[in-house]
Coordinates of C-alpha atoms in Angstrom, one line a residue:
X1 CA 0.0 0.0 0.0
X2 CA 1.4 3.3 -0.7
X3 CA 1.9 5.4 2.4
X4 CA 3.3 8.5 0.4
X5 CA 0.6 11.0 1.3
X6 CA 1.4 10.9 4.7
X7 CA 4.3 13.6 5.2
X8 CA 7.5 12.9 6.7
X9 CA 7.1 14.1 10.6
X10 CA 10.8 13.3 11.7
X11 CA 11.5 17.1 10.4
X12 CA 9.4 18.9 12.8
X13 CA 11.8 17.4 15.5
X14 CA 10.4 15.6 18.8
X15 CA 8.9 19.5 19.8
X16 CA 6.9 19.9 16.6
X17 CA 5.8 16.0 16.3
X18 CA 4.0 16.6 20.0
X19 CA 2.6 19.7 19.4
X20 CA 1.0 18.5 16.2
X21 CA 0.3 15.2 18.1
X22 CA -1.8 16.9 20.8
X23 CA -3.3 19.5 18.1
X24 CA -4.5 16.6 16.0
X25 CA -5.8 14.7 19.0
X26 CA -7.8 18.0 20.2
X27 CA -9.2 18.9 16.3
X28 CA -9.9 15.2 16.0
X29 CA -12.3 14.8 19.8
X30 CA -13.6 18.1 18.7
X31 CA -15.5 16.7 15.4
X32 CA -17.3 14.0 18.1
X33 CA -15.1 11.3 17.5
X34 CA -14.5 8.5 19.6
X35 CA -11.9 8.8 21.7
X36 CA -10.9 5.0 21.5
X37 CA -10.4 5.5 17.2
X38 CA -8.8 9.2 17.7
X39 CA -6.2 7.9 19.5
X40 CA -5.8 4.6 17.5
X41 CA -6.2 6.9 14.2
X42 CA -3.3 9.4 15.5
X43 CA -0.9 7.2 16.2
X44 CA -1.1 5.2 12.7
X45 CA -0.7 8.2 11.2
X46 CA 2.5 9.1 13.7
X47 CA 4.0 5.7 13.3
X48 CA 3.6 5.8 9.2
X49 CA 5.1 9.4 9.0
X50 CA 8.0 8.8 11.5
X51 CA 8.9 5.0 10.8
X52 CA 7.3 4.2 8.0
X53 CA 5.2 1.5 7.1
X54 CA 7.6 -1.2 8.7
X55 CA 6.2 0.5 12.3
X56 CA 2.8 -1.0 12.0
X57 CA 3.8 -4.6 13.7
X58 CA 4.8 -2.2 17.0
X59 CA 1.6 -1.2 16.6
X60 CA 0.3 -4.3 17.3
X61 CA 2.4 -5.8 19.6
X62 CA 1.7 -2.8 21.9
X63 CA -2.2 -3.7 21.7
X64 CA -1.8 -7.6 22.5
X65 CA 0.7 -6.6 25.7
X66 CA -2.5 -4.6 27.1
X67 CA -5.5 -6.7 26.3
X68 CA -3.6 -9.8 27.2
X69 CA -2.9 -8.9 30.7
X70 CA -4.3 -11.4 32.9
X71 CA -5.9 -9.1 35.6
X72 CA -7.7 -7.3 33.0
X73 CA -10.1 -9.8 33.6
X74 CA -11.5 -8.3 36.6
X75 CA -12.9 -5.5 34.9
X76 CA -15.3 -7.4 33.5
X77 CA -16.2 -9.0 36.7
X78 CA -16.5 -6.4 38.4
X79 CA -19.1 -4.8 35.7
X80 CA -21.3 -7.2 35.7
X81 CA -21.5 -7.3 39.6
X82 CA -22.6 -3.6 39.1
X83 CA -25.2 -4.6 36.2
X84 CA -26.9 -7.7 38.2
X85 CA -26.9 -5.3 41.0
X86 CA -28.4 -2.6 38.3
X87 CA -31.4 -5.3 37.3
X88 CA -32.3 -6.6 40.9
X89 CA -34.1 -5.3 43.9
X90 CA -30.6 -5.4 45.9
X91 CA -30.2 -1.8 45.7
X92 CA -33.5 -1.0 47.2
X93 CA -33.7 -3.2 49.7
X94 CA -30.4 -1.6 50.8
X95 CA -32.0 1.5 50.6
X96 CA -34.5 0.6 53.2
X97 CA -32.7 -1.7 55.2
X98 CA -30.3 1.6 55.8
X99 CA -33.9 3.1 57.8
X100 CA -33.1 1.0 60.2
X101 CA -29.5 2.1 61.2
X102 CA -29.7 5.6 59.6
X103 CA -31.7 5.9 62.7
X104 CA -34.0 9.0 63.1
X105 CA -31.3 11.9 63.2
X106 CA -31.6 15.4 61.1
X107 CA -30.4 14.5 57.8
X108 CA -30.9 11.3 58.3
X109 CA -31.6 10.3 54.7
X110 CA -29.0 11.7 53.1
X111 CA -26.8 9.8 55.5
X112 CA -28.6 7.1 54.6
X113 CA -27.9 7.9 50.5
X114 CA -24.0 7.9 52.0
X115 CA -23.8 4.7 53.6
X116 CA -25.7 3.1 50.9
X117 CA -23.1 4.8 47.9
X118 CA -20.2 3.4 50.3
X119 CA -21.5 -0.3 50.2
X120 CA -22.5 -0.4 46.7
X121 CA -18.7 1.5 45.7
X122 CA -16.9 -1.8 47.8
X123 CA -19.3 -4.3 46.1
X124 CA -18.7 -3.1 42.3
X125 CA -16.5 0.3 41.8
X126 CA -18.8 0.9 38.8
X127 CA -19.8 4.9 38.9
X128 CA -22.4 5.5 36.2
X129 CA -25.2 2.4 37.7
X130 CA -24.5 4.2 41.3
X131 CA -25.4 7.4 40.7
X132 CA -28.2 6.1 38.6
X133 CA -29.6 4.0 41.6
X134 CA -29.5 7.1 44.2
X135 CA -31.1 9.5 41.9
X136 CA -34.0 7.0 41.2
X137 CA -34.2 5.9 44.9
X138 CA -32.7 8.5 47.1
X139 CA -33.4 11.8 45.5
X140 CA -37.3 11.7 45.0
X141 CA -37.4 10.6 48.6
X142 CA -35.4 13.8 49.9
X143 CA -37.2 16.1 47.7
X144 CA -40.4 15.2 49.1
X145 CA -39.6 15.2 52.4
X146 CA -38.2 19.0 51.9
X147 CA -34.3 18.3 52.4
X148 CA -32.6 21.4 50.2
X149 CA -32.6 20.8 46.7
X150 CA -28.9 21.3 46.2
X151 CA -27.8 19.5 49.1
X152 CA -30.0 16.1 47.7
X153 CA -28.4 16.4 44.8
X154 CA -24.7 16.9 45.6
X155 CA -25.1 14.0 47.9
X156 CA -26.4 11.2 45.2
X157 CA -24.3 12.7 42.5
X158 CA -20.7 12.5 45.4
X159 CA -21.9 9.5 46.9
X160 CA -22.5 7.3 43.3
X161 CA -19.1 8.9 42.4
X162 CA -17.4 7.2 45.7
X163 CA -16.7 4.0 43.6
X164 CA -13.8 5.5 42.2
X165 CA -11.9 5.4 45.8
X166 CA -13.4 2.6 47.4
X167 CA -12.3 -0.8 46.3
X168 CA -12.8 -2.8 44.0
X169 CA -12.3 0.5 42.3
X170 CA -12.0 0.1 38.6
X171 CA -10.2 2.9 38.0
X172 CA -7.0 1.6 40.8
X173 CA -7.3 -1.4 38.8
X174 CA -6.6 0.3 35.4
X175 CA -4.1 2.4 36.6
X176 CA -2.2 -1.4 38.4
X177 CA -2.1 -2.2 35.0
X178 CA -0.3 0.9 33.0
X179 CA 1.2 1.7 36.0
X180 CA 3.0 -2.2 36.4
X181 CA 2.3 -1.9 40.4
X182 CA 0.1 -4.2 42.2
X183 CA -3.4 -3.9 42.4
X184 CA -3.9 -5.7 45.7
X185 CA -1.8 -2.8 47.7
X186 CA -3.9 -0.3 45.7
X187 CA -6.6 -1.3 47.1
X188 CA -5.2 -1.5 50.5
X189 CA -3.4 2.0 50.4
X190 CA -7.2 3.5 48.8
X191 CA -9.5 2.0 51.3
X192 CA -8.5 4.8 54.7
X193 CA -8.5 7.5 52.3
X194 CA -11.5 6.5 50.6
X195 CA -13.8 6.1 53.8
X196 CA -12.1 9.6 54.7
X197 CA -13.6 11.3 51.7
X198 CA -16.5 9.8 52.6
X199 CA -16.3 10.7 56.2
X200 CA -16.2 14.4 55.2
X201 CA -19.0 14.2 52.8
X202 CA -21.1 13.1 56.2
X203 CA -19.6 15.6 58.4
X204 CA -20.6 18.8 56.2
X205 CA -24.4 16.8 55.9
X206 CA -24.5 17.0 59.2
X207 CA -22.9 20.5 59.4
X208 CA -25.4 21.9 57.0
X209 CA -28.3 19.8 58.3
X210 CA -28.1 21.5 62.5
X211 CA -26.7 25.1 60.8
X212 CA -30.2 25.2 59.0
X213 CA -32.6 22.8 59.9
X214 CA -34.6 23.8 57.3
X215 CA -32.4 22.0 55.0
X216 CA -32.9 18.5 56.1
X217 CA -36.0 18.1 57.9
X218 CA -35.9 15.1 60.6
X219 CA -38.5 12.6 58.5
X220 CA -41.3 12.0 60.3
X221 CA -41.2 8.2 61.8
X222 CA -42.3 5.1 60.5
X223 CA -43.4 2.6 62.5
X224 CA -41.6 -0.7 61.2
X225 CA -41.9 -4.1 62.6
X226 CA -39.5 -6.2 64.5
X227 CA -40.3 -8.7 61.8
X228 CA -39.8 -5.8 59.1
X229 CA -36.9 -5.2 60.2
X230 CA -35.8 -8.5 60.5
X231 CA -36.7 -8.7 56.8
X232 CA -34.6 -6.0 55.6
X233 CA -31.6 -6.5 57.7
X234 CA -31.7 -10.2 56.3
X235 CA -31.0 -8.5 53.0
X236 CA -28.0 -6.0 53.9
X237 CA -26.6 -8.7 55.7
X238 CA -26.4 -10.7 51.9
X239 CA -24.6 -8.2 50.8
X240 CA -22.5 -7.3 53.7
X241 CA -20.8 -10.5 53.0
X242 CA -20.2 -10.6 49.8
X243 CA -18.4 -7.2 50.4
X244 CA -16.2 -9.3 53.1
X245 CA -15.4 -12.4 50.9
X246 CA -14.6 -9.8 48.1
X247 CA -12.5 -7.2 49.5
X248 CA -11.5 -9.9 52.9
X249 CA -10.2 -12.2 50.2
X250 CA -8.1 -9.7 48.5
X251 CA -6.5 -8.4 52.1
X252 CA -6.3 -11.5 53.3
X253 CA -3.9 -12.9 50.4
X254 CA -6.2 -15.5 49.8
X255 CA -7.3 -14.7 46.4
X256 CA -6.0 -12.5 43.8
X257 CA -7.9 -9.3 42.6
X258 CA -9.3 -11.5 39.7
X259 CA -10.2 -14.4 41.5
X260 CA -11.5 -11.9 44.1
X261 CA -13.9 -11.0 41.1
X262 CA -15.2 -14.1 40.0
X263 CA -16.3 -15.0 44.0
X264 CA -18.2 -11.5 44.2
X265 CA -19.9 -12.4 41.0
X266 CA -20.8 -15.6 42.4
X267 CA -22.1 -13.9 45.5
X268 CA -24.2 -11.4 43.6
X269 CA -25.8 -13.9 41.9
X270 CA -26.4 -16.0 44.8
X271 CA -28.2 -13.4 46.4
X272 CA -30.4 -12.8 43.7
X273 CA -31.1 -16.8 43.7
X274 CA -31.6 -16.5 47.5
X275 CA -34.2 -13.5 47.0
X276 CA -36.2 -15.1 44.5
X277 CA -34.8 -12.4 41.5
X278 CA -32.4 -15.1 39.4
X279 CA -33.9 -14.9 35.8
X280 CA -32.8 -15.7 32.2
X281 CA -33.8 -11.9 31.5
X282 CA -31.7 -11.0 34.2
X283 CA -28.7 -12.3 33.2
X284 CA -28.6 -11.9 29.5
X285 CA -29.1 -8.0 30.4
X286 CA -26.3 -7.9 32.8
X287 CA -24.3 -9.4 30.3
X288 CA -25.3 -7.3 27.7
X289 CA -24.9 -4.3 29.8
X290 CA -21.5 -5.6 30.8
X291 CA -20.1 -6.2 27.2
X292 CA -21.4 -2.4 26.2
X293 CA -19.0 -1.3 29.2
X294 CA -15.9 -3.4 28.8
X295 CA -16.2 -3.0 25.0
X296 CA -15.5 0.9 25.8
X297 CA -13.3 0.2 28.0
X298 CA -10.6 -1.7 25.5
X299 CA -11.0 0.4 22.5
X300 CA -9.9 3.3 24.3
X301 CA -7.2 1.5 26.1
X302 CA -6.1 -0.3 22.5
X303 CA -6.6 3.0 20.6
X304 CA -4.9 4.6 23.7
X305 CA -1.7 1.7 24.2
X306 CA -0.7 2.4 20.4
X307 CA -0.4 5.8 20.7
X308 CA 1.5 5.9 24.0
X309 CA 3.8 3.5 22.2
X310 CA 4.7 5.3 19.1
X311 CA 5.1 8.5 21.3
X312 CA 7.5 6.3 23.2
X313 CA 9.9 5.0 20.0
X314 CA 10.1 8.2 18.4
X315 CA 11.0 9.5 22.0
X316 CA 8.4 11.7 23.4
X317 CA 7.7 10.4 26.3
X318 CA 11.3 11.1 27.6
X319 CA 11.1 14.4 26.0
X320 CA 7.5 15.4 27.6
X321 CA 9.4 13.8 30.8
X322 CA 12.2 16.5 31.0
X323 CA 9.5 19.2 30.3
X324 CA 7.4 18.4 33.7
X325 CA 10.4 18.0 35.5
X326 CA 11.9 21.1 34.4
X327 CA 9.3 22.9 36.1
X328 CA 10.8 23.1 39.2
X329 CA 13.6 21.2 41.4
X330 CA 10.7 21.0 44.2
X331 CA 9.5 17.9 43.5
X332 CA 6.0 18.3 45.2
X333 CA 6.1 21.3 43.1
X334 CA 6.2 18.9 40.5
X335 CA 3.5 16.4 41.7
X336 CA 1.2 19.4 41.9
X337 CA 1.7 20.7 38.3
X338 CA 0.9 17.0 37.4
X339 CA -2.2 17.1 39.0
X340 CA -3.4 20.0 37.6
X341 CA -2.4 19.1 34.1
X342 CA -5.2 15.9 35.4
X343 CA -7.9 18.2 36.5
X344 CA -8.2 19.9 33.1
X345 CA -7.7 17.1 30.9
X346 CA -10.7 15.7 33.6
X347 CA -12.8 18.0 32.4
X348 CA -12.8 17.2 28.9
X349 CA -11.7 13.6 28.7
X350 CA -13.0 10.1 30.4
X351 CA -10.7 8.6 32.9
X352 CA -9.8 5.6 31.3
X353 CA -8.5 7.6 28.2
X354 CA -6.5 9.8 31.2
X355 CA -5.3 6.4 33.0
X356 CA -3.7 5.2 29.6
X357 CA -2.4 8.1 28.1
X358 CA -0.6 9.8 31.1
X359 CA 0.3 6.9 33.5
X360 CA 3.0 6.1 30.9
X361 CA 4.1 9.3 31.0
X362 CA 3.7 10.5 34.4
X363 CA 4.7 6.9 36.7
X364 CA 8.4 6.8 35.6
X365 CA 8.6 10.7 36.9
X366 CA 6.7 9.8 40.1
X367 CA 9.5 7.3 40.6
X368 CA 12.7 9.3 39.7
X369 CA 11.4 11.8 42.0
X370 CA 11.4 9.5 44.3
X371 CA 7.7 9.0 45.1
X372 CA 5.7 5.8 45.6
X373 CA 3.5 4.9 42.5
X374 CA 1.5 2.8 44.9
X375 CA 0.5 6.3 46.8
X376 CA 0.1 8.4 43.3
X377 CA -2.1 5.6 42.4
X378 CA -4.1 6.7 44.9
X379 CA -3.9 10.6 44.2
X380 CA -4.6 10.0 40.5
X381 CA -8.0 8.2 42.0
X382 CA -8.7 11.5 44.1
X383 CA -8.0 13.3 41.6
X384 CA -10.5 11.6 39.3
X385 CA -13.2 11.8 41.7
X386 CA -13.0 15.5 41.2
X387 CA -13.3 15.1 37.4
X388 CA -16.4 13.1 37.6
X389 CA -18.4 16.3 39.3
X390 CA -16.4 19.3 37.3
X391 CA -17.9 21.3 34.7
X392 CA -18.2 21.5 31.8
X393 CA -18.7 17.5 31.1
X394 CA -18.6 15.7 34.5
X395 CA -20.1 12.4 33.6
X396 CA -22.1 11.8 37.7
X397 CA -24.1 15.3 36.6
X398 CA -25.5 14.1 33.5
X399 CA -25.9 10.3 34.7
X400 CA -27.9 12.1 37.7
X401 CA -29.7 14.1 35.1
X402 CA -30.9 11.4 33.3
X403 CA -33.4 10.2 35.9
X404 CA -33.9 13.5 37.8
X405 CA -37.1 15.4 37.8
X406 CA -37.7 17.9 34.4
X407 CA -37.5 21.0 36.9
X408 CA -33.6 20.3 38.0
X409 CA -31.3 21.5 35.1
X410 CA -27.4 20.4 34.5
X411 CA -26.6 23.8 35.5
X412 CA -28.1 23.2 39.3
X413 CA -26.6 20.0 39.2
X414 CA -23.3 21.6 38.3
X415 CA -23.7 24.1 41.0
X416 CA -25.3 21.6 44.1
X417 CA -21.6 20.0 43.0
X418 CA -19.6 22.7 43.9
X419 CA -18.7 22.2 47.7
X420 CA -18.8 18.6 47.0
X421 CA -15.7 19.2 44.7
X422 CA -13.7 21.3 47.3
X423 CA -14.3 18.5 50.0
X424 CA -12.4 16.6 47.1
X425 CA -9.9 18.8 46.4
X426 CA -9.0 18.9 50.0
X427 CA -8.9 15.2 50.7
X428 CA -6.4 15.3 47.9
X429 CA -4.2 17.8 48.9
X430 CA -4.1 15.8 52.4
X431 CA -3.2 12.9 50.7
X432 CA -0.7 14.9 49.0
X433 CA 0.7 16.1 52.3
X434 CA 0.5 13.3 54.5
X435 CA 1.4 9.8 52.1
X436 CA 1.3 8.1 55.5
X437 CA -2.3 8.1 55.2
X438 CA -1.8 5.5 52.5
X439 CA 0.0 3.4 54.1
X440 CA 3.0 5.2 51.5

């Protein structure tokens, strides 16, 4: 095939090539293409103009090293725990079953949301079917009991976004893999500083909710049974234990993170047998549901392993590597210019198309400068919690939108978000100051 149309690239020098690299990748996102075939496009087109056609088998080899990692099988485990928890009443019942310990306090409900987002964030680490859940189940419920509009909808959009931080987070496991460190300790160092984000969510609820008890009315009590309560306990308890044979497993150094997987899958469904839910509808939805996900999920990283690993041979990543750490000798300096280079590309890219195309770049720094990658693991994860909420694309406001009532537009939901975001921000700059909390 003749490849002569393509210009020769190795004039513009390693400068040029990257600045027309990131130009083409901006103009190319901007016509509404898929990320996944942008990045696979660019770097065909890099590889043929600075190696010629011979290049192409690097190509390749690049894409099979990704897809053919053996933890990558996880991800789809860990989907479709989130999609047979998506189809089934187990969410609910969780919902109500949280009446019962939530207890009778003001804001009691949106407490409630919280503790419900936290167990279904260590049972899947799937975002979009969280926030989803709480807007259908948790939201109507606060509105009409008169809880501030803003504050109801800051807490289901946060809370559904807590996935990212609590194991089984997906997105620790994608970074393990571009990243080469072990997922396991991920998800150990993530769990204190996960529950801490969470903590302070709680703490300004509560904060807000004696300041101005307007703002989260004390519900007025329901009178549940002993055998009621029985009932719905029953059903948090199901799932209390498959977050312990999931998570307990992994800590435990029983079972890998992809064995881990394939138990809470097991569990899951068991619990759905147990309840009476287990159907053939069921399962071909979750499955369905689950291959739509992970499907995403490997284009971008194929589209997004080729491009990484053109940039690498013709020497960028080494060059774009002496440019960050030219910005200062501080080298928390240089952690912090790194993290706000993530919080714009947050706002205009998904995570996993982040995760790919960074990590490659930004690990090896992390380590010269003498930094754990096991800890900036955890800092990228805080730091994409804050990209799910931000303007102008934050993918929790629009999943919230969605199912929300026709009276709440994206701009509330963008501005309910706001001191959601700064709780963010400072749980990562603590993390930034104080590694320790890792466990780093």
């Amino acid at each position: 095939m003749d490849f002569s149309f393509i210009p020769d690239l190795q004039a513009l020098g390693i400068e040029g090539a990257t600045l027309a690299m990131f130009i083409s990748l901006l103009a190319l996102l901007l016509t509404g293409m898929p990320l996944a075939f942008v990045t696979l496009l660019v770097a065909l087109i890099f590889a043929l103009g600075w190696f010629g056609p011979m290049a192409l088998p690097l190509i390749t080899s690049r894409i099979f090293s990704f897809v053919n990692s053996f933890v990558f099988v996880s991800v789809p485990m860990f989907v479709l725990m989130a999609a047979i928890l998506d189809r089934s009443g187990i969410a609910r019942d969780l919902f109500d079953a949280m009446k019962v310990l939530a207890g009778r306090i003001r804001g009691g409900v949106a407490i409630q949301t919280l503790m419900v987002a936290v167990i279904l964030a260590a049972m899947s680490g799937i975002i979009g079917g969280e926030v989803i859940l709480l807007g259908l189940l948790a939201l109507p419920q606060m509105l009409r009991l008169g809880y501030d509009r803003r504050l109801a909808i800051g807490v289901c959009c946060a809370g559904g976004a807590l996935g990212t931080m609590v194991p089984p987070s997906i997105v620790l496991i994608i970074y393990g893999l571009t990243a080469n460190v072990s997922i396991g300790e991920l998800f150990t160092s993530a769990f204190l500083p996960g529950f801490m984000l969470a903590s302070f969510y709680a703490a300004y609820i509560l904060f807000r909710a004696y300041m101005n008890p307007e703002m989260a009315p004390v519900a007025t009590p329901e009178e549940i049974t002993t055998r009621e309560k029985l009932r719905l306990l029953k059903g948090l308890f199901l799932l209390v234990l498959v977050v312990i044979f999931v998570l307990g497993s992994i800590y435990g150094g029983i079972a890998s993170v992809t064995e881990a997987s394939a138990i809470g899958v097991i569990g899951v469904t068991l619990s759905t047998v147990i309840r009476g839910e287990f159907s053939k509808d069921l399962i071909i939805g979750a499955a369905k549901q689950t291959l739509r996900t992970v499907g995403m999920i490997v284009w971008i990283g194929i589209g997004a392993s080729a491009l990484v690993g053109v940039f690498n041979l013709m020497g960028g990543i080494t060059f774009v590597s002496n440019l960050i750490q030219g910005v200062s000798e501080e080298p928390i300096i240089v952690i912090l210019f790194m993290m706000g280079i993530l919080f714009v590309l947050g706002m205009f890219l998904d995570w996993v198309g982040i995760a790919l195309l960074c990590m490659p770049i930004f690990v090896p720094i992390v380590r010269d400068l003498g930094y754990d990658p096991v800890w900036f693991g955890v800092v990228f994860a805080m730091n994409m919690q804050v990209s799910f909420l931000s303007p102008p694309f934050g993918p929790a406001a629009f999943y919230l939108k969605s199912v929300a009532p026709d009276d709440i537009s994206l701009g509330e939901i963008f501005r309910s978000l706001l001191p959601f975001i700064c709780l963010q921000i400072l749980a990562l700059f603590i993390i930034i100051m104080f590694p320790g909390i890792t466990g780093h």
